[in-house]
Structure formats: structure tokens, C-alpha cells
Coordinates of C-alpha atoms and ligand atoms in Angstrom, one line a residue:
X31 CA -12.3 -18.8 4.4
X32 CA -11.9 -17.1 7.9
X33 CA -11.9 -19.4 10.9
X34 CA -11.5 -17.0 14.4
X35 CA -8.0 -17.4 14.4
X36 CA -7.1 -14.1 15.9
X37 CA -10.2 -13.5 18.1
X38 CA -9.7 -11.1 20.3
X39 CA -6.0 -11.0 19.4
X40 CA -4.5 -7.2 19.7
X41 CA -1.7 -6.4 17.2
X42 CA 0.6 -3.8 15.8
X43 CA 1.6 -4.0 12.0
X44 CA 4.9 -2.3 10.4
X45 CA 4.9 -1.6 6.7
X46 CA 1.4 -1.8 4.5
X47 CA 2.7 0.6 2.1
X48 CA 0.2 0.0 -0.9
X49 CA -2.1 -3.1 -1.4
X50 CA 1.1 -4.8 -2.8
X51 CA 2.6 -4.8 0.2
X52 CA 2.4 -8.0 2.1
X53 CA 1.8 -6.5 5.3
X54 CA -1.2 -4.4 3.6
X55 CA -2.6 -8.7 2.9
X56 CA -1.7 -9.5 6.6
X57 CA -3.7 -6.9 8.1
X58 CA -6.8 -7.9 5.2
X59 CA -6.2 -11.6 7.0
X60 CA -6.1 -10.7 10.8
X61 CA -8.8 -8.5 10.2
X62 CA -11.1 -11.8 8.6
X63 CA -9.8 -13.6 11.8
X64 CA -10.5 -11.6 14.3
X65 CA -8.1 -9.3 15.6
X66 CA -7.8 -5.8 15.9
X67 CA -4.7 -3.4 15.3
X68 CA -2.6 -0.4 14.8
X69 CA -1.0 0.4 11.3
X70 CA 1.8 2.0 11.2
X71 CA 4.5 3.3 8.9
X72 CA 7.0 6.3 8.3
X73 CA 6.0 9.2 7.9
X74 CA 6.6 9.9 4.6
X75 CA 5.7 6.4 3.1
X76 CA 2.0 7.4 4.9
X77 CA 2.2 10.6 2.6
X78 CA 2.9 8.5 -0.6
X79 CA 1.0 5.1 -0.2
X80 CA -2.7 4.2 0.3
X81 CA -2.9 3.3 3.8
X82 CA -6.0 5.1 5.2
X83 CA -7.9 2.6 2.6
X84 CA -6.7 -0.1 4.7
X85 CA -7.5 1.6 7.6
X86 CA -10.9 2.4 6.9
X87 CA -11.3 -1.0 5.6
X88 CA -10.0 -3.0 8.8
X89 CA -11.8 -0.4 11.6
X90 CA -7.4 0.3 12.6
X91 CA -5.4 3.7 13.4
X92 CA -2.6 4.5 11.8
X93 CA 0.6 6.2 14.1
X94 CA 3.5 7.4 11.8
X95 CA 6.8 6.3 13.2
X96 CA 10.3 6.0 11.7
X97 CA 11.6 2.8 12.5
X98 CA 14.8 4.1 12.8
X99 CA 13.8 6.4 15.8
X100 CA 13.2 4.9 19.3
X101 CA 11.2 8.3 20.3
X102 CA 8.6 7.4 17.5
X103 CA 8.8 3.5 18.2
X104 CA 7.8 4.7 22.1
X105 CA 5.1 7.0 21.0
X106 CA 3.9 3.7 18.7
X107 CA 3.4 1.4 21.3
X108 CA 2.4 3.5 24.2
X109 CA -0.3 4.8 22.0
X110 CA -1.0 1.0 21.0
X111 CA -1.6 -0.1 24.1
X112 CA -4.4 2.6 24.9
X113 CA -5.8 2.5 21.9
X114 CA -5.9 -1.2 21.8
X115 CA -6.6 -1.2 25.2
X116 CA -3.9 -3.6 27.0
X117 CA -1.2 -5.9 25.6
X118 CA 0.1 -6.7 22.5
X119 CA -0.4 -10.7 21.1
X120 CA 1.0 -10.2 17.5
X121 CA 3.8 -7.8 15.9
X122 CA 4.4 -8.1 11.9
X123 CA 7.9 -6.1 10.9
X124 CA 7.5 -6.2 7.0
X125 CA 9.9 -3.2 6.6
X126 CA 12.8 -3.7 4.1
X127 CA 14.9 -0.7 1.9
X128 CA 18.1 -0.2 0.3
X129 CA 19.2 2.9 -0.6
X130 CA 22.5 1.1 -2.8
X131 CA 19.7 -0.7 -4.4
X132 CA 18.4 2.5 -5.2
X133 CA 20.7 4.1 -6.9
X134 CA 21.7 1.2 -8.6
X135 CA 25.1 1.1 -6.5
X136 CA 27.2 -2.3 -8.1
X137 CA 27.3 -4.7 -4.5
X138 CA 31.3 -4.0 -4.8
X139 CA 30.9 0.3 -5.1
X140 CA 28.8 0.2 -2.1
X141 CA 28.3 4.0 -0.6
X142 CA 28.7 3.5 2.9
X143 CA 26.6 5.3 4.0
X144 CA 23.8 4.4 2.3
X145 CA 24.9 0.4 3.7
X146 CA 24.4 1.6 7.1
X147 CA 21.3 3.3 6.1
X148 CA 19.5 0.8 4.3
X149 CA 20.7 -1.6 7.5
X150 CA 19.7 0.5 10.5
X151 CA 16.1 0.3 8.3
X152 CA 15.8 -2.9 7.3
X153 CA 17.9 -5.0 10.2
X154 CA 18.6 -2.7 13.4
X155 CA 14.9 -1.1 13.0
X156 CA 13.8 -4.8 14.3
X157 CA 15.9 -5.0 17.3
X158 CA 14.8 -1.4 18.6
X159 CA 11.0 -2.5 17.8
X160 CA 11.4 -5.2 20.4
X161 CA 13.9 -3.4 22.6
X162 CA 10.9 -1.2 23.2
X163 CA 8.8 -3.8 23.4
X164 CA 10.3 -6.0 26.2
X165 CA 11.8 -3.1 28.1
X166 CA 8.1 -1.7 28.2
X167 CA 6.8 -4.8 29.1
X168 CA 4.0 -4.7 27.0
X169 CA 3.9 -8.0 25.5
X170 CA 1.2 -10.3 26.1
X171 CA 2.4 -14.1 27.3
X172 CA 2.3 -16.6 24.5
X173 CA 3.0 -13.3 22.2
X174 CA 4.5 -13.8 18.4
X175 CA 6.8 -11.4 16.8
X176 CA 7.0 -11.7 13.0
X177 CA 10.0 -9.9 10.6
X178 CA 9.9 -10.8 6.7
X179 CA 13.2 -12.0 5.3
X180 CA 14.9 -13.2 2.5
X181 CA 16.6 -16.3 1.2
X182 CA 19.7 -14.4 0.2
X183 CA 20.6 -13.9 4.0
X184 CA 21.8 -17.6 3.1
X185 CA 22.7 -17.9 -0.6
X186 CA 24.3 -15.7 -3.1
X187 CA 21.8 -13.9 -5.2
X188 CA 23.5 -11.0 -6.7
X189 CA 21.5 -8.2 -7.5
X190 CA 19.9 -8.4 -3.9
X191 CA 22.9 -6.6 -3.2
X192 CA 23.4 -5.2 0.4
X193 CA 20.2 -6.2 1.7
X194 CA 21.4 -10.3 1.6
X195 CA 23.5 -8.9 4.7
X196 CA 20.8 -6.7 6.1
X197 CA 18.4 -10.3 6.1
X198 CA 21.4 -12.2 7.5
X199 CA 21.3 -9.6 10.5
X200 CA 17.8 -9.9 10.8
X201 CA 17.9 -13.3 11.2
X202 CA 20.4 -13.2 13.8
X203 CA 18.9 -10.7 15.7
X204 CA 15.1 -12.9 15.5
X205 CA 17.3 -15.9 17.1
X206 CA 19.0 -13.6 19.7
X207 CA 16.5 -11.4 21.1
X208 CA 14.4 -14.2 21.1
X209 CA 15.9 -16.3 23.1
X210 CA 14.8 -13.6 26.4
X211 CA 11.4 -13.0 25.0
X212 CA 11.1 -16.3 25.3
X213 CA 12.9 -16.8 28.8
X214 CA 11.1 -12.9 29.9
X215 CA 8.2 -13.1 28.7
X216 CA 7.1 -16.1 26.6
X217 CA 6.7 -14.4 23.4
X218 CA 8.3 -16.1 20.8
X219 CA 10.4 -14.7 17.8
X220 CA 10.4 -15.7 13.7
X221 CA 11.3 -14.3 10.4
X222 CA 9.1 -15.4 7.8
X223 CA 11.6 -15.9 4.2
X224 CA 8.9 -16.0 1.5
X225 CA 9.2 -16.0 -2.3
X226 CA 10.1 -12.8 -4.6
X227 CA 6.7 -11.4 -4.7
X228 CA 5.6 -8.3 -6.9
X229 CA 5.7 -5.2 -4.6
X230 CA 7.7 -2.0 -4.6
X231 CA 10.4 -3.2 -3.0
X232 CA 10.6 -6.4 -4.8
X233 CA 10.2 -5.4 -8.2
X234 CA 13.1 -2.5 -6.8
X235 CA 15.7 -5.4 -7.5
X236 CA 17.7 -5.1 -10.8
X237 CA 16.2 -8.3 -13.1
X238 CA 13.3 -8.7 -11.2
X239 CA 10.8 -10.7 -13.6
X240 CA 13.7 -12.7 -14.8
X241 CA 14.2 -13.7 -10.8
X242 CA 10.5 -14.0 -10.4
X243 CA 10.2 -16.5 -13.5
X244 CA 13.0 -18.6 -12.4
X245 CA 11.8 -19.0 -8.7
X246 CA 8.3 -20.2 -9.8
X247 CA 10.1 -22.6 -12.3
X248 CA 12.1 -23.8 -9.9
X249 CA 9.8 -24.4 -6.6
X250 CA 7.8 -27.3 -7.1
X251 CA 4.7 -25.3 -5.9
X252 CA 5.6 -22.4 -7.4
X253 CA 6.4 -19.0 -6.1
X254 CA 3.9 -18.2 -2.2
X255 CA 2.4 -15.1 -3.1
X256 CA 2.0 -12.6 -0.6
X257 CA -1.6 -13.2 0.2
X258 CA -0.4 -17.1 1.0
X259 CA 2.8 -15.6 2.8
X260 CA -0.4 -13.7 5.1
X261 CA -2.2 -16.9 5.9
X262 CA 1.2 -18.3 6.7
X263 CA 1.4 -15.0 8.8
X264 CA -1.6 -15.4 10.6
X265 CA -1.0 -18.9 11.8
X266 CA 2.8 -17.8 13.4
X267 CA 0.3 -15.4 15.3
X268 CA -2.7 -17.9 16.0
X269 CA -2.4 -20.2 19.3
X270 CA -2.0 -23.2 16.9
X271 CA 2.1 -22.3 17.0
X272 CA 3.1 -21.5 20.2
X273 CA 6.5 -23.3 20.9
X274 CA 8.2 -22.5 17.2
X275 CA 10.3 -20.0 18.1
X276 CA 14.2 -18.5 17.3
X277 CA 13.4 -20.3 13.6
X278 CA 13.4 -18.7 10.1
X279 CA 10.8 -20.3 8.6
X280 CA 10.7 -21.0 4.4
X281 CA 7.5 -20.1 2.6
X282 CA 8.9 -20.6 -0.9
X283 CA 7.0 -23.4 -2.7
X284 CA 10.2 -25.7 -1.8
X285 CA 12.5 -23.2 -3.9
X286 CA 15.2 -23.6 -0.6
X287 CA 15.6 -27.3 -0.5
X288 CA 16.1 -27.2 -4.5
X289 CA 19.2 -27.8 -7.1
X290 CA 17.2 -27.9 -10.5
X291 CA 13.9 -29.0 -11.3
X292 CA 13.1 -30.5 -14.9
X293 CA 11.5 -27.5 -15.8
X294 CA 14.3 -25.3 -15.6
X295 CA 16.5 -27.6 -17.4
X296 CA 13.7 -28.0 -20.2
X297 CA 14.1 -24.3 -20.4
X298 CA 18.3 -24.3 -20.9
X299 CA 17.7 -27.1 -23.3
X300 CA 15.1 -25.2 -25.6
X301 CA 17.1 -22.3 -25.1
X302 CA 20.6 -23.8 -26.2
X303 CA 18.8 -25.6 -29.2
X304 CA 17.8 -22.2 -30.1
X305 CA 21.4 -21.1 -29.5
X306 CA 22.7 -23.7 -31.7
X307 CA 20.4 -23.4 -34.4
X308 CA 20.7 -19.5 -34.8
X309 CA 24.8 -20.5 -35.2
X310 CA 24.3 -23.3 -37.9
X311 CA 21.9 -21.0 -39.5
X312 CA 24.9 -17.8 -39.6
X313 CA 27.3 -20.5 -40.8
X314 CA 25.0 -21.9 -44.2
X315 CA 26.5 -19.8 -47.1
X316 CA 24.6 -17.1 -48.5
X317 CA 21.4 -18.6 -51.4
X318 CA 23.0 -17.4 -55.0
Ligands
LIG649 N1 8.8 -8.1 -2.2 C1 9.6 -9.5 -2.2 O1 10.3 -10.7 -3.1 C2 10.1 -10.1 -0.4 C3 10.4 -11.2 0.0 C4 10.8 -11.9 0.8 C5 10.9 -10.8 1.4 N2 10.5 -8.9 1.6 C6 10.4 -8.9 2.7 O2 8.8 -8.2 3.0 C7 9.3 -7.3 3.7 C8 7.4 -6.1 3.0 O3 8.2 -6.2 1.9 P1 7.2 -5.8 0.4 O4 7.7 -7.0 -0.2 O5 5.4 -5.7 1.2 O6 7.3 -4.1 -0.1 P2 6.6 -2.9 0.7 O7 7.8 -2.0 -0.1 O8 5.5 -3.0 -0.1 O9 7.0 -2.8 1.7 C9 8.2 -2.2 2.9 C10 7.7 -1.1 3.7 O10 8.8 -1.0 4.6 C11 8.7 0.3 4.9 N3 9.8 1.3 5.2 C12 10.8 1.7 4.6 N4 12.0 2.5 5.6 C13 11.0 2.7 6.6 C14 11.4 3.3 7.7 N5 12.2 3.8 8.1 N6 10.5 3.1 9.6 C15 9.4 2.4 9.0 N7 8.7 1.5 7.5 C16 10.1 2.0 6.6 C17 7.8 1.1 3.9 O11 7.2 2.3 4.1 C18 7.3 -0.1 3.0 O12 5.9 0.0 3.6 C19 10.7 -6.5 3.6 O13 11.1 -7.1 4.8 C20 11.0 -7.2 2.6 O14 12.5 -7.1 2.0 C21 9.9 -8.7 0.4

């Protein structure tokens, strides 16, 4: 269902790799809601992924940009303003990558060159992107900037590794830069903290399937899907949320306020009973 929420709005969407990407769903929904936008991703991702299918489907142009390069971002933003024919109303930062996670380095034994790279790509890129938008003065008044994050910024999820620290940094940038963007340009900046979602980045985390199940059972509304995240992001780009800024917005079916759910308690109790039964079975005297 579409509501024309973004009719006439212009945007830039970072991070659509393939049809599972959250950014891909945001692009599809933004198109349905009447927006025009430029798609961007790192040059290597453009070669590996299938973003040209998305560009064709949504009538968008693709401009490569490595989010760790100011030069690339300046080029992207200059070209986007030309292509879209004016200032930008919304920007999605949907970028994350940890080399330590990819290489299987434990949190307590990081390779700090990898740590720096992951931080540069996943967190500092948000500052860099906003700095270029701010200094070129290309955001429209009442525009909206969103980055995607995860609750490991607040609570311990061991296998999320150094991405937890990157997300904490990312969320802090949203508040700090959001202040200047709000005060000087009337632009809002927020992060959306999404449920675990089966995408390329998400599935890279060790034990992801088990964790997906755990989060789903813990959340009264169940895990939020990528499409549901896209729907929420669209409302944050629309004029219906003009005074929401400097927030970390949980989009997680209620997970972030839970302690324990009956569904998980039942699973734990069943698991304990099965363990007890197998212990008492193994203690039985062998039949003669
Ligand atoms: N999947 C989850 O469980 C989950 C949960 C909460 C938050 N998030 C966040 O959502 C965002 C999108 O991730 P996703 O799950 O859709 O996975 P994804 O793998 O589809 O997207 C990650 C994107 O980051 C891009 N990227 C990596 N390095 C880059 C660089 N140097 N320059 C520009 N782009 C670069 C990749 O090419 C890719 O398109 C990330 O910030 C992720 O941390 C994901």
C-alpha cells in the first residue's frame, strides 16, 4: 500500500547490495511513495551486487562512492544535486562492515588495523557524509537523515564484536551532528535500531541464526523484517515526523525493553527437562 508520503522528495540511498539489503527495501518503498533518488555503494559492491536491477526498477541513477573517501562523497553529492535538480530531502546511511568479524578475530584479540577500517567504514563514514552535506549546504529545510544501527551499542552481544563499539560511535555522531544540522539547517538526524535481519552483513555475525530465533521469541511483536524497517524509515523521511531528531529509535518488536518472555522460558524449561531426562536415562542400569 502506498500513501504518496514522499511525493516530490529527493534523496540519496547508501548501501543497497542485493535484494536482502535493508537499503534495497527502503529504495523500493521510497519509489512507491513517490520519491526520486540516487543509489550509491562502494565501487567493489557495485561489481559484486545486483544494484543495477534496483536502479532499473526505481528509475534511479547509480553513483559509486567509497564512504571512507571525502573526494568520492563530494563527487556523489555534487552529481546527485545535478541529477535530482535541487536540494536533497532525505539520506539513508545503511553501511556496516567489520574486518575483525569477517576474519573471525575474537573481540579480545583484535587486529587494530582491521578495527580502524571497520570504524572508518561503519561509523566515521556517517560524520564524513554529513559533513559534506552540511558544508555544501545541499539539504532542504525539514530534510531527514537516517543511519541504521543495532542494540549492541547499549547492551552486550558478544559475537557482534567491534561492531558494537562502531554502533555506539555512530549513534553519538547522530546526536552531535544532529544538533548542528537542526540548529543551522532545520534538518533532523536520527538512528533506527533494527532487529537482527537476515542480510549479507547480518548473516556474517557468528551464531546469527540462533540469535535471530532468540530475538524473535523475546520480542512481543516478533523480529521486525527488512521491509518493515523500510516502512518505518519512510515515515522518518516524510513530513509526518518533522520534530523528531537526535533520537535512537528502536524498531525491534519490543525486544529492547524485555527481560524475559514466556516463549523463551518455555523453551529453556523444555531444554532443561530434556537434559534431565537424558541424564537419568544414561544412569539407568543396562538391561541384562
Ligand atoms: N542485518 C542486521 O541484522 C542489522 C540489524 C541492525 C542494523 N543493521 C545495519 O543496517 C545497515 C545495512 O546492513 P544490511 O543488514 O542491509 O546489510 P548489507 O550487507 O546488505 O548492507 C551493508 C552495506 O554496506 C556497504 N558498504 C560496505 N563498505 C562500504 C564502503 N566503504 N562504502 C560504502 N558502502 C559500503 C556494503 O556494500 C553493503 O551494501 C548496516 O549499518 C547494519 O549494521 C543490520
